[in-house]
Every structure is written in structure tokens, then in C-alpha cells.
JSON list of C-alpha atoms in Angstrom, two decimals:
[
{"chain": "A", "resi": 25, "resn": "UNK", "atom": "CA", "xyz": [-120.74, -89.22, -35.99]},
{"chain": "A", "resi": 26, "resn": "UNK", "atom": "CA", "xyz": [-123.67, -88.75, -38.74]},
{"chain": "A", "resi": 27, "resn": "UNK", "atom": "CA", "xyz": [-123.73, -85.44, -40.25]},
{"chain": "A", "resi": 28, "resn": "UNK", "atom": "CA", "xyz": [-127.05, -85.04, -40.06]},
{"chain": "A", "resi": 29, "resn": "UNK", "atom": "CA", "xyz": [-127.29, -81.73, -42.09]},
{"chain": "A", "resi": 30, "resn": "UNK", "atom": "CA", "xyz": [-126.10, -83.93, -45.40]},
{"chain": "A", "resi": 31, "resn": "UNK", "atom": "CA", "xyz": [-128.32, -86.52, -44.09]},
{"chain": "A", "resi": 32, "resn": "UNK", "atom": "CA", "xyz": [-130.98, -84.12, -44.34]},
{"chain": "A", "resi": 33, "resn": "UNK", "atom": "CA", "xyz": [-130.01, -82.74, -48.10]},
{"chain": "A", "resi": 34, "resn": "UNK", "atom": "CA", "xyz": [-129.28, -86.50, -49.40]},
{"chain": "A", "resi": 35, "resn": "UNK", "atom": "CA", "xyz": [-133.00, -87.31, -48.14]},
{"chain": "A", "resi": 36, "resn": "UNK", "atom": "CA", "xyz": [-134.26, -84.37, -49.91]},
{"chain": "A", "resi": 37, "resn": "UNK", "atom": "CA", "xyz": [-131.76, -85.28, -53.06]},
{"chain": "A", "resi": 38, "resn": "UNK", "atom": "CA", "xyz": [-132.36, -88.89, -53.54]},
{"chain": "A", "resi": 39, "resn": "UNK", "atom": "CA", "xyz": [-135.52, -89.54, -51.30]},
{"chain": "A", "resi": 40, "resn": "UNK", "atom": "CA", "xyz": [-138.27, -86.84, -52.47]},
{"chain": "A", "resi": 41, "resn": "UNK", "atom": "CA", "xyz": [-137.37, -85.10, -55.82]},
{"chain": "A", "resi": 42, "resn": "UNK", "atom": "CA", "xyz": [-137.03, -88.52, -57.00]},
{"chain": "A", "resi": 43, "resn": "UNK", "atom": "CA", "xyz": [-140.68, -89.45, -55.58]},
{"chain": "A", "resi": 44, "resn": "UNK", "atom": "CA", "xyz": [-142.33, -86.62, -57.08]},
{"chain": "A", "resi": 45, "resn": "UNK", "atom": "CA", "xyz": [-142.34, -84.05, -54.50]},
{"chain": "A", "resi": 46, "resn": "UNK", "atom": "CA", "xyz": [-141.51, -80.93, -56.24]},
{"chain": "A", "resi": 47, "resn": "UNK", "atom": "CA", "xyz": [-143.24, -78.10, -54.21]},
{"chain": "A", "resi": 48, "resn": "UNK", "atom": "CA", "xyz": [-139.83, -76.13, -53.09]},
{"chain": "A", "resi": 49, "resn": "UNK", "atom": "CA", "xyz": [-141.65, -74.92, -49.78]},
{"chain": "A", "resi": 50, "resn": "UNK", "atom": "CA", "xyz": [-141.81, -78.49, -48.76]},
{"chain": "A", "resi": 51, "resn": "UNK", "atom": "CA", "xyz": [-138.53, -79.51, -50.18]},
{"chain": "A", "resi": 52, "resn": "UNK", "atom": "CA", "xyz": [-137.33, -76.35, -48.14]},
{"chain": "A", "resi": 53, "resn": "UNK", "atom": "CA", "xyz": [-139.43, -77.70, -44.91]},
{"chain": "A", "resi": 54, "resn": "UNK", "atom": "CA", "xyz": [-138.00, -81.27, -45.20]},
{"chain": "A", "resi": 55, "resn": "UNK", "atom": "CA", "xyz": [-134.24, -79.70, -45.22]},
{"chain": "A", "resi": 56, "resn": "UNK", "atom": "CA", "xyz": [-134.69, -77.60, -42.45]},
{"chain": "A", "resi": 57, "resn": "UNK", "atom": "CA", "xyz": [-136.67, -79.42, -39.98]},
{"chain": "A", "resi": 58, "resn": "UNK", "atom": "CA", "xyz": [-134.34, -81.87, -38.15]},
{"chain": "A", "resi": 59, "resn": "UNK", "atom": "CA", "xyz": [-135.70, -84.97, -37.94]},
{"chain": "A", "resi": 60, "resn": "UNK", "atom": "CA", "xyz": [-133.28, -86.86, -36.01]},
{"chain": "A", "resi": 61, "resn": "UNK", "atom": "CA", "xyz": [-134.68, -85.13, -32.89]},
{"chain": "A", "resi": 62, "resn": "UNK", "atom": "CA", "xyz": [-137.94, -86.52, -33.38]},
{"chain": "A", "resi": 63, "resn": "UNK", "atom": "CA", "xyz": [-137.23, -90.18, -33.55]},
{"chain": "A", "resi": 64, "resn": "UNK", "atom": "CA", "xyz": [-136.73, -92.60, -30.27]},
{"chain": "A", "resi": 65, "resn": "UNK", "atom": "CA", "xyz": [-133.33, -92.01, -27.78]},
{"chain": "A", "resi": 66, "resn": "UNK", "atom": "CA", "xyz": [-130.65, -94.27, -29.77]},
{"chain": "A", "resi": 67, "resn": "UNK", "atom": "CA", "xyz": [-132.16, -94.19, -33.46]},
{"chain": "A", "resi": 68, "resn": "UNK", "atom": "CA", "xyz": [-130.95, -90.80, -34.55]},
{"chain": "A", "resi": 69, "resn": "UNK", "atom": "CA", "xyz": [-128.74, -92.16, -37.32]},
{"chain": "A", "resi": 70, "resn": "UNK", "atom": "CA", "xyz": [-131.90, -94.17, -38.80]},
{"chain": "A", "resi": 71, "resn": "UNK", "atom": "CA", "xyz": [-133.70, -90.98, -39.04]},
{"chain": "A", "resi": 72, "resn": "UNK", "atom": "CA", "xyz": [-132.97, -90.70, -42.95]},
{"chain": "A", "resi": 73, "resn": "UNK", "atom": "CA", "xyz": [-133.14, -94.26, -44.25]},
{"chain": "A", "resi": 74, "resn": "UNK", "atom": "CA", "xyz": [-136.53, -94.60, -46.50]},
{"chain": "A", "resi": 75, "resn": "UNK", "atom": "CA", "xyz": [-138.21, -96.45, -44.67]},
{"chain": "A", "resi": 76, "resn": "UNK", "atom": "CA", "xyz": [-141.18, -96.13, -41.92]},
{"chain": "A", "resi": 77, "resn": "UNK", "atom": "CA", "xyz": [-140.21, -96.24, -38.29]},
{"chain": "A", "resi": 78, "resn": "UNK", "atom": "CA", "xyz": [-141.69, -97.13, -35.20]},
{"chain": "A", "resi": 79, "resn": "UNK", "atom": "CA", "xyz": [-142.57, -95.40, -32.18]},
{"chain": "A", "resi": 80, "resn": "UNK", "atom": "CA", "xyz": [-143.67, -97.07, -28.88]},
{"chain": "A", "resi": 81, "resn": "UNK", "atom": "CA", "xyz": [-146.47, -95.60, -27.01]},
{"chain": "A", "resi": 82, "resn": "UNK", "atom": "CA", "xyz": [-146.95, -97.67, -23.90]},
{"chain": "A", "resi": 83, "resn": "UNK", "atom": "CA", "xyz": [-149.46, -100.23, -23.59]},
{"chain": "A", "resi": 84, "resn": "UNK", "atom": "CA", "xyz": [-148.84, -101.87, -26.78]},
{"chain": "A", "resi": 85, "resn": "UNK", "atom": "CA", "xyz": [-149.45, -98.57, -28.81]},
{"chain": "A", "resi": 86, "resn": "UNK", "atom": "CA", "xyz": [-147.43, -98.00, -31.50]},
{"chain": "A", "resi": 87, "resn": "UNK", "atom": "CA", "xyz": [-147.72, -95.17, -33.92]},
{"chain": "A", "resi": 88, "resn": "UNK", "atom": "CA", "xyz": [-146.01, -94.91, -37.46]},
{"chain": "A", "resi": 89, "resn": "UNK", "atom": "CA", "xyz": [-143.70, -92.17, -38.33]},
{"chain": "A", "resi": 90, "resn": "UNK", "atom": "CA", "xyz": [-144.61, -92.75, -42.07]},
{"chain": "A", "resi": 91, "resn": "UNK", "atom": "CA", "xyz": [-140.92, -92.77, -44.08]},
{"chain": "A", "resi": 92, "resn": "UNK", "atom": "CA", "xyz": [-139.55, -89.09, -45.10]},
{"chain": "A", "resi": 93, "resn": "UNK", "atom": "CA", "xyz": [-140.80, -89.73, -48.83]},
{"chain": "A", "resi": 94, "resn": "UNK", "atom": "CA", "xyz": [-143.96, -90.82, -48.15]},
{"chain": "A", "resi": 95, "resn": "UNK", "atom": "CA", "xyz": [-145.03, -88.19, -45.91]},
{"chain": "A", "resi": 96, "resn": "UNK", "atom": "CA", "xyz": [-143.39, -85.16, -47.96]},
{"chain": "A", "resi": 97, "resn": "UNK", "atom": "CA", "xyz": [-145.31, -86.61, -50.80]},
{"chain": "A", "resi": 98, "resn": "UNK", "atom": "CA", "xyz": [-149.13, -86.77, -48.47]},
{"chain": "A", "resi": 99, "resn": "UNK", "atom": "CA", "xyz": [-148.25, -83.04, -47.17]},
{"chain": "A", "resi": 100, "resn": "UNK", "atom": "CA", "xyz": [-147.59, -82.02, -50.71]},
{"chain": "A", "resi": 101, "resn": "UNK", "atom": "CA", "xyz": [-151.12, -83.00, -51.44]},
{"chain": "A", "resi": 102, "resn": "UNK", "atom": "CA", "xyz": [-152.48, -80.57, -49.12]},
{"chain": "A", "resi": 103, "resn": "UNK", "atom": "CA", "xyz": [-151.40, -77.61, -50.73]},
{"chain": "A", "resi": 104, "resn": "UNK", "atom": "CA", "xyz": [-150.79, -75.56, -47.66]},
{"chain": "A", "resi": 105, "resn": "UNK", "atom": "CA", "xyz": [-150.89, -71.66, -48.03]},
{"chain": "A", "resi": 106, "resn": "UNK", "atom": "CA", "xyz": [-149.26, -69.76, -44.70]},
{"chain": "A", "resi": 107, "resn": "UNK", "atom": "CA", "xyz": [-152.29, -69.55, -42.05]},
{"chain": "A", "resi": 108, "resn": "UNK", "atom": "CA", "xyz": [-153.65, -72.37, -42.87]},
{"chain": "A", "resi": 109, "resn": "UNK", "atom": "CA", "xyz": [-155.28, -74.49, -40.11]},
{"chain": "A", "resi": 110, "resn": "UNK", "atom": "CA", "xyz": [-154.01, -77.86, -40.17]},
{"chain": "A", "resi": 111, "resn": "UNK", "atom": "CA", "xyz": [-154.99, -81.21, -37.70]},
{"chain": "A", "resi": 112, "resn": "UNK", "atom": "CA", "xyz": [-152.10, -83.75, -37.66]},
{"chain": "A", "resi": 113, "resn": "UNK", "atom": "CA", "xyz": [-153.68, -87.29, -36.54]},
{"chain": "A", "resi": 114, "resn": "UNK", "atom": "CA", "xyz": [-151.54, -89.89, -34.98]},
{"chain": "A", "resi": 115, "resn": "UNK", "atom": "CA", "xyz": [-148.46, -87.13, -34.55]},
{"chain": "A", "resi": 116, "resn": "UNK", "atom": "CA", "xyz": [-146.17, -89.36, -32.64]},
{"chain": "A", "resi": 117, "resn": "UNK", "atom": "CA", "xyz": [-143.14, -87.44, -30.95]},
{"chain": "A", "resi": 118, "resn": "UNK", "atom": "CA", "xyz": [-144.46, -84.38, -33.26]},
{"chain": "A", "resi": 119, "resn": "UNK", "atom": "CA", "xyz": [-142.17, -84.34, -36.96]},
{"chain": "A", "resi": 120, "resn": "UNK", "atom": "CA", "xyz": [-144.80, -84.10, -39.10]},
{"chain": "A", "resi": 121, "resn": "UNK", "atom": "CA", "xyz": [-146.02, -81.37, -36.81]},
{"chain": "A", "resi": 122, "resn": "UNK", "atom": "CA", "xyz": [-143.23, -79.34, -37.14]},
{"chain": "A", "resi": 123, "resn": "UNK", "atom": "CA", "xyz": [-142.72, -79.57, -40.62]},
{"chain": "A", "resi": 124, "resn": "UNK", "atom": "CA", "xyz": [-146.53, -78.27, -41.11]},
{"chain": "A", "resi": 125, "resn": "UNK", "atom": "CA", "xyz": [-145.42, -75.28, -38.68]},
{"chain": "A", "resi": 126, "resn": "UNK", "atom": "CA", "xyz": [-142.67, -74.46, -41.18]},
{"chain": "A", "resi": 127, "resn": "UNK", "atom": "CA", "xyz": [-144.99, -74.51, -43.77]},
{"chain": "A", "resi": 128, "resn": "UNK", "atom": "CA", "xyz": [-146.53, -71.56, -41.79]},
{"chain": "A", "resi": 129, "resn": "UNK", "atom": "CA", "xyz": [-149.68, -73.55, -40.84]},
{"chain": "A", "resi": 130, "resn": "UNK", "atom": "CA", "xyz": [-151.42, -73.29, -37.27]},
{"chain": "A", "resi": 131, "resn": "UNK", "atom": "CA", "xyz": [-151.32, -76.70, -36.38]},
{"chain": "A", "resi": 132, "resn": "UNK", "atom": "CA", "xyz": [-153.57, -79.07, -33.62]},
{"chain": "A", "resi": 133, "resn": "UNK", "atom": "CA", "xyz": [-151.54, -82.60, -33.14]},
{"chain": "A", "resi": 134, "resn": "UNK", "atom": "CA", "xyz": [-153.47, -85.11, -31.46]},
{"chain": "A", "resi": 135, "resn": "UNK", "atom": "CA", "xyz": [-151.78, -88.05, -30.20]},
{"chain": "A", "resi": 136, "resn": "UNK", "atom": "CA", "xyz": [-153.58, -90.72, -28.16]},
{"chain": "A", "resi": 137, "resn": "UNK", "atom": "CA", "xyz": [-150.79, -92.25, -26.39]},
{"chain": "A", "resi": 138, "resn": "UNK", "atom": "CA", "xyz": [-150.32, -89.65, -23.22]},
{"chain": "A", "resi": 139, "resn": "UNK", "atom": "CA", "xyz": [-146.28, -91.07, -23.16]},
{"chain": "A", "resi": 140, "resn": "UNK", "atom": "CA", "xyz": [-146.14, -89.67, -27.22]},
{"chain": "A", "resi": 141, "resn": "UNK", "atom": "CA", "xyz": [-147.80, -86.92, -26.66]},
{"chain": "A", "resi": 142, "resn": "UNK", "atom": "CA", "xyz": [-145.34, -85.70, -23.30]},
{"chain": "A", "resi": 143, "resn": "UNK", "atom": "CA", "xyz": [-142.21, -86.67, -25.95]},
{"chain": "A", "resi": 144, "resn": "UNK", "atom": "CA", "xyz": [-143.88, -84.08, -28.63]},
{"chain": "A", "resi": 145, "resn": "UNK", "atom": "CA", "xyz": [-144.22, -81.34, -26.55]},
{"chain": "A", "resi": 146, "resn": "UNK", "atom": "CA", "xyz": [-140.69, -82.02, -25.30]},
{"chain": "A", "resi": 147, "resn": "UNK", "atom": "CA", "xyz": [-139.25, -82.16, -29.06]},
{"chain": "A", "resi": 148, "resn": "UNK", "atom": "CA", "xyz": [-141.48, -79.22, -30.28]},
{"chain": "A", "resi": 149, "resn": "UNK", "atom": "CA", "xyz": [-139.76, -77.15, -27.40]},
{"chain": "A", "resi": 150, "resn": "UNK", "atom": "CA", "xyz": [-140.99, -73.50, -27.50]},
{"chain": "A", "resi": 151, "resn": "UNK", "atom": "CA", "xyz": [-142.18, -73.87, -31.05]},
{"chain": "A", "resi": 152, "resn": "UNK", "atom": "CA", "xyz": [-145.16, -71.30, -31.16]},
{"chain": "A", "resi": 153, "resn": "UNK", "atom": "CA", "xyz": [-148.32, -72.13, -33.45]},
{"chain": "A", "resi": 154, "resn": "UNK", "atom": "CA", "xyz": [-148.29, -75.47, -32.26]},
{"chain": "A", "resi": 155, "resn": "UNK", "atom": "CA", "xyz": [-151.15, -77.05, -30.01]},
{"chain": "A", "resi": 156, "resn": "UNK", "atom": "CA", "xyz": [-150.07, -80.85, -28.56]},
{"chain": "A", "resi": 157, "resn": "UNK", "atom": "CA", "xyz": [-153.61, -82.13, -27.70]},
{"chain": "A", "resi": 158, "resn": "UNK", "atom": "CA", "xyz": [-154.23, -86.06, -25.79]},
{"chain": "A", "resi": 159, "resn": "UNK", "atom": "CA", "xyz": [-157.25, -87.54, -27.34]},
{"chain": "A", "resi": 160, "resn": "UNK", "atom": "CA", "xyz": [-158.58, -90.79, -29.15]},
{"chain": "A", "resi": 161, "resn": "UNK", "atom": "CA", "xyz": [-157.22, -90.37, -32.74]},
{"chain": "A", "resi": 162, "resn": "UNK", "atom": "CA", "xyz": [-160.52, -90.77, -34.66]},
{"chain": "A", "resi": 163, "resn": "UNK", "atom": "CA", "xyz": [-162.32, -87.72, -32.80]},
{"chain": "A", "resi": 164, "resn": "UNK", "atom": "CA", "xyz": [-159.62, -85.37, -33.95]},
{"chain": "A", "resi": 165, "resn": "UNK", "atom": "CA", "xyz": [-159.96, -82.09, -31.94]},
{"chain": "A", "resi": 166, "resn": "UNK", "atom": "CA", "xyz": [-163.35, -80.97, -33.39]},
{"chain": "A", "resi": 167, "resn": "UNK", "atom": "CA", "xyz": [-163.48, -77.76, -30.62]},
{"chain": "A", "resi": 168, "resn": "UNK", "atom": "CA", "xyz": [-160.26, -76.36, -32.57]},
{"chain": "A", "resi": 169, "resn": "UNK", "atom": "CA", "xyz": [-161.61, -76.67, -36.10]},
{"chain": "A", "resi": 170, "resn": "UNK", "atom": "CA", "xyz": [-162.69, -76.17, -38.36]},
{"chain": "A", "resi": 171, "resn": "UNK", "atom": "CA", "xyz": [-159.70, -77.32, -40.19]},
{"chain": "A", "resi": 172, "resn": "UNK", "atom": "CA", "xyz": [-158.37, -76.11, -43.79]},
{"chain": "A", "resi": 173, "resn": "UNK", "atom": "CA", "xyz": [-156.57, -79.29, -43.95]},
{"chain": "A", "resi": 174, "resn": "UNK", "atom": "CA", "xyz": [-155.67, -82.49, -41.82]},
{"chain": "A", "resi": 175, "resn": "UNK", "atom": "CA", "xyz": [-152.99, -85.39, -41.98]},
{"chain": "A", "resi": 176, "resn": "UNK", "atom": "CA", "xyz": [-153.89, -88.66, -40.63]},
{"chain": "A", "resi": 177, "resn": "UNK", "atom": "CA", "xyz": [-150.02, -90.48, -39.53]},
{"chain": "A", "resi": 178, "resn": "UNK", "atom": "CA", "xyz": [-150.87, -94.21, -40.61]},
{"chain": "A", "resi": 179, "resn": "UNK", "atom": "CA", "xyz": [-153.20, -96.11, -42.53]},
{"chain": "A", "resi": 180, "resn": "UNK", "atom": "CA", "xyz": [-156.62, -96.32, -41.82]},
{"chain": "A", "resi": 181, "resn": "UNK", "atom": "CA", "xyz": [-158.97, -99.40, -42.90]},
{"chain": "A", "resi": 182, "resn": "UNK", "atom": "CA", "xyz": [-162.71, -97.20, -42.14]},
{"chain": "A", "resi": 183, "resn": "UNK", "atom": "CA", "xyz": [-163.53, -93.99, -43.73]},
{"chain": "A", "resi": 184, "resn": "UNK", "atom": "CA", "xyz": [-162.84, -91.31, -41.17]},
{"chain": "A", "resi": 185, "resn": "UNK", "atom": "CA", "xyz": [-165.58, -89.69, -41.15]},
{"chain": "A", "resi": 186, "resn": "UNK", "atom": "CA", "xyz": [-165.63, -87.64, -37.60]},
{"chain": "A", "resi": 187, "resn": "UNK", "atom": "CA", "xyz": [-162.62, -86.39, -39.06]},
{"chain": "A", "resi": 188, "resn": "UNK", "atom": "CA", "xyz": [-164.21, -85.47, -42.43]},
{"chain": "A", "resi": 189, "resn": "UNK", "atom": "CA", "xyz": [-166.42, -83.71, -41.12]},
{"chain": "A", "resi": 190, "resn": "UNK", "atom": "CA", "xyz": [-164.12, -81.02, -39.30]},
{"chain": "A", "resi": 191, "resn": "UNK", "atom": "CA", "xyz": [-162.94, -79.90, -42.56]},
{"chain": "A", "resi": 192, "resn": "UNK", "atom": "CA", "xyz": [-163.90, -76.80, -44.03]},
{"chain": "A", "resi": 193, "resn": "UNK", "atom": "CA", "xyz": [-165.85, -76.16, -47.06]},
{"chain": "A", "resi": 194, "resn": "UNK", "atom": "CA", "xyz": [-163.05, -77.25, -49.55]},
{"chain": "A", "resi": 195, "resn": "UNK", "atom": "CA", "xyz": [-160.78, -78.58, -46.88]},
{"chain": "A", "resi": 196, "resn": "UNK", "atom": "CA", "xyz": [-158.10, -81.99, -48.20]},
{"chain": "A", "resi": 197, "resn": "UNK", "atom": "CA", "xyz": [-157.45, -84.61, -45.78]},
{"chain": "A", "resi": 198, "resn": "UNK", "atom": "CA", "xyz": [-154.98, -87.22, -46.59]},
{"chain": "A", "resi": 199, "resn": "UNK", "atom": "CA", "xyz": [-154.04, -90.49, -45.16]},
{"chain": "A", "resi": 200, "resn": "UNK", "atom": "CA", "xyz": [-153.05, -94.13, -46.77]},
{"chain": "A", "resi": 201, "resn": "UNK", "atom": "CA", "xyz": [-156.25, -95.87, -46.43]},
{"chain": "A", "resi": 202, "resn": "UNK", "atom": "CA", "xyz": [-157.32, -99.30, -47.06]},
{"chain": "A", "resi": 203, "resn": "UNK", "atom": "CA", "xyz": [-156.47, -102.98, -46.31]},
{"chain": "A", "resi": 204, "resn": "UNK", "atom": "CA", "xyz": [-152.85, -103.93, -45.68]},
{"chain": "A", "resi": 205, "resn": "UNK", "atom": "CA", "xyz": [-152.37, -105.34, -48.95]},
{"chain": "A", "resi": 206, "resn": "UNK", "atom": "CA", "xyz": [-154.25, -102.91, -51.31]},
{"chain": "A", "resi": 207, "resn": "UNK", "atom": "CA", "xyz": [-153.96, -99.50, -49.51]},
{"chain": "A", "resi": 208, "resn": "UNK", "atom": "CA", "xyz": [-153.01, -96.26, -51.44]},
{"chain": "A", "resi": 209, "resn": "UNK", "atom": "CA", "xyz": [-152.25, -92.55, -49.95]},
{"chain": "A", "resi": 210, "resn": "UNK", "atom": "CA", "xyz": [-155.52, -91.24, -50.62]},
{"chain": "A", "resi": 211, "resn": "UNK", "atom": "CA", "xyz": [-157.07, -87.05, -50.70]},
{"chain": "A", "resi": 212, "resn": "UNK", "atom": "CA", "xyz": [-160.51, -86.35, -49.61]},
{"chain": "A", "resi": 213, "resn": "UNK", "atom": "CA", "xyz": [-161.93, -83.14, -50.23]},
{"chain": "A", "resi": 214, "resn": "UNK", "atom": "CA", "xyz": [-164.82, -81.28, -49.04]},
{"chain": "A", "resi": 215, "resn": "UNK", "atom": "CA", "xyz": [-167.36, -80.00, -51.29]},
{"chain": "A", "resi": 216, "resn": "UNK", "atom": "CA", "xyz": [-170.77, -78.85, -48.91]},
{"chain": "A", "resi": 217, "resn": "UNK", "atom": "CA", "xyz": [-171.59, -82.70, -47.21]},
{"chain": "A", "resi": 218, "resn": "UNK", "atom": "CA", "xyz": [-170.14, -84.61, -49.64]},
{"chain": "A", "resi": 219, "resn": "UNK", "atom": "CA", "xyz": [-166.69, -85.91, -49.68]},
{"chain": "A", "resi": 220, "resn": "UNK", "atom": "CA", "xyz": [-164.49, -86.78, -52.88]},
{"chain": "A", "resi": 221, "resn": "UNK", "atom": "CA", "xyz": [-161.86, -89.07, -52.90]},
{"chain": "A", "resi": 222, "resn": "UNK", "atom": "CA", "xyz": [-158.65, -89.61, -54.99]},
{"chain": "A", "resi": 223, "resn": "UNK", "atom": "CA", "xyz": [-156.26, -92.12, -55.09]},
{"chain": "A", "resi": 224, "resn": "UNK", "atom": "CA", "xyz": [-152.76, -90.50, -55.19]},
{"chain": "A", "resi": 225, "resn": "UNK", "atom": "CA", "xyz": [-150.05, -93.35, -54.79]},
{"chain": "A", "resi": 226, "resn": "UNK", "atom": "CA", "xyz": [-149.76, -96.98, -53.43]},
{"chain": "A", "resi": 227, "resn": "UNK", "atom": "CA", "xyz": [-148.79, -96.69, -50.16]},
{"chain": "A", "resi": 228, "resn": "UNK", "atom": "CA", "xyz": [-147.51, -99.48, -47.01]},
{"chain": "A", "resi": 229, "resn": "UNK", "atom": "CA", "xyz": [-147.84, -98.20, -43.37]},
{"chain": "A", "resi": 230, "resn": "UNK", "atom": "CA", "xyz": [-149.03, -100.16, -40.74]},
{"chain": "A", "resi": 231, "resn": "UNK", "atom": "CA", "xyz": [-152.63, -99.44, -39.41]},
{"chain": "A", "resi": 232, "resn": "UNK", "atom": "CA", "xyz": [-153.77, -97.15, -36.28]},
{"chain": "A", "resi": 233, "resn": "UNK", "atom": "CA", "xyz": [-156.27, -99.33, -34.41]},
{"chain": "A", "resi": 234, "resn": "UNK", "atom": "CA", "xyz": [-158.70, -96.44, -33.55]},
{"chain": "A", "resi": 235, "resn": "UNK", "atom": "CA", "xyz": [-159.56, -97.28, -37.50]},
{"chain": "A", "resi": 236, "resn": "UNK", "atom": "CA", "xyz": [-159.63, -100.51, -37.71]},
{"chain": "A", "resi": 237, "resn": "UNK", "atom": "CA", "xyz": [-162.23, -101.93, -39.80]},
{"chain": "A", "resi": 238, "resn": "UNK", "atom": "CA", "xyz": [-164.32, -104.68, -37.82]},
{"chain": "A", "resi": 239, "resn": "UNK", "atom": "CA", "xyz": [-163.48, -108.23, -38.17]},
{"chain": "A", "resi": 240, "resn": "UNK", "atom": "CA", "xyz": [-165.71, -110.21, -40.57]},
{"chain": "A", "resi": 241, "resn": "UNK", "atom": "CA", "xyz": [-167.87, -112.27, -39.06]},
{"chain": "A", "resi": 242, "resn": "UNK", "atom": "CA", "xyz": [-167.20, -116.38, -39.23]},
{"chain": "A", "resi": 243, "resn": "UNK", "atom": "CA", "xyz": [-168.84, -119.29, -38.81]}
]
């Protein structure tokens, strides 16, 4: 049987301080949180490879749970401080989630797919600090906000701007955004009702169709 707590340190090891994620609250977060519990019945001993895995929503709805690296790396970006209030997009059975709760963030995780949603709240237990709310991914939960931060789980093609606008006034979202082929993890930030943008890394995940960009039209 996997030993999942030197899964978990190998990850942090050879995974993340090797991709640049050197903030020791996340490395910390990343150690502690296990992730094996948040991954589909049967793939617990894939929870640690580097690579993005797939989670199956009903319906043909399938959410991303973007590879350990990848996502330590985006969360990194957010530059958390404890209390901050934090909207995870797209939170599948909930990981990202709960590493934002260890973080010490007061997090709203909006998942689409009701059968996702009903796994997250049964993964994130009795977790306090944590709000599981069903709702189309690109309205976000604008009666919680506004937010200090948000995570978008998956790569978006469209600017997401309902989202952008629940920031606060110097809030960072993050996401991988653009086309399959070109997209990079990418930090907005809010300055008054304009919205900067940085590119921070090229990034693969495959795309949430609530932000889908619109099929060019052909003749």
C-alpha cells in the first residue's frame, strides 16, 4: 500500500520547489492537506503523479483537478494573508478548497456539477470556514463577496469578467487562460474598474465550458 505521507513530501520535494513555489506556508499547505482523499474512489495512488486529473461530473461534465505543481504555483500567486476571502471556481471534490482553508482563508467553492459538489462537502467533512455553493461557474457567488482573491480550476478561453468584478479593490484572480495551444496561468488584479493582467507561466489544462469562447463563424 502507497504511503501516502512520503507521497505527499516527494510531491512537495521534487514536484513544487523544483517549479518555483517557494512560499513555505504553501509548501506547508501542500504537505499537510491529503490529497488522495480528494480524488475519484480507486485513483488514490495517482493522487501524486504530475500530472492533471479528471473528475466526472455527470452529464458529460468534467472538471480538472489542475496537477499538484501547477496549482501550488497559481495559489502562490495570490499571496494569501490569514482572513483572507477567497472564491475557488470549478472546485471539483473540494482540494484546492482545502488547501486555501489551511492557508487560513474563508473560502466560497462553487461547483456546477450538483454530483461534485455533494462529493466536496463529503471530503471537506466538518472542515469549518468552508462554504460548498451549486452554481454556474462563471457567476461565481457574487452575494458572498466581495472577494480578496479567487482561483478559477481550469482554463478559460473568455475573460471572466462577472468574476472580475467580485474582486475587491486590489483583489488577484488567477486561472490558465487562453486557447488550448497558447494558454498561460495568468494574474488579474484589481485596480478601481480596471483590470491588469500578467502572464505568469505556460500552462495545459483542459477548458471549463461555462468559458468557452464562441465558435468562429464559417462559411
Amino acid at each position: 500500500m502507497l504511503d501516502y505521507a512520503q507521497a505527499r513530501r516527494l510531491m512537495v520535494d521534487c514536484q513544487l520547489r523544483t517549479f518555483d513555489v517557494n512560499s513555505v506556508t504553501v509548501l506547508d499547505a501542500f504537505e499537510d492537506v491529503p490529497r488522495e482523499r480528494f480524488v475519484p474512489p480507486g485513483r488514490e495512488d495517482f493522487a501524486y503523479i504530475d500530472q492533471t486529473l479528471s473528475l466526472d461530473g455527470g452529464g458529460g461534465d468534467v472538471r480538472p483537478m489542475p496537477a499538484p505543481m501547477m496549482l501550488a504555483r497559481m495559489i502562490q500567486a495570490l499571496d494569501l494573508e490569514a482572513g483572507a476571502k477567497v472564491l475557488d471556481v470549478g472546485t471539483g471534490y473540494g482540494y484546492a478548497a482545502a488547501i486555501l482553508r489551511h492557508l487560513g482563508a474563508d473560502v466560497v467553492a462553487v461547483e456546477s456539477s450538483a454530483t461534485l459538489a455533494a462529493g466536496a462537502r463529503e471530503r471537506l467533512g466538518d472542515r469549518t470556514g468552508i462554504a460548498v455553493v451549486e452554481a454556474p461557474l462563471e457567476a461565481g457567488a457574487p452575494e458572498a463577496g466581495p472577494y480578496d482573491a479567487i482561483l478559477v480550476n481550469g482554463r478559460v478561453e473568455v475573460r471572466p469578467q462577472a468574476l472580475l468584478e467580485q474582486l475587491k479593490e486590489g483583489g488577484r484572480l488567477v486561472c490558465v487562460f487562453g486557447p488550448p495551444r497558447a494558454a498561460k496561468a495568468t494574474l488579474f488584479v484589481r485596480t478601481g474598474d480596471a483590470f491588469g493582467a500578467r502572464p505568469l507561466f505556460d500552462a495545459s489544462l483542459p477548458g471549463l465550458g461555462a468559458f468557452a469562447a464562441a465558435n468562429a463563424f464559417a462559411f
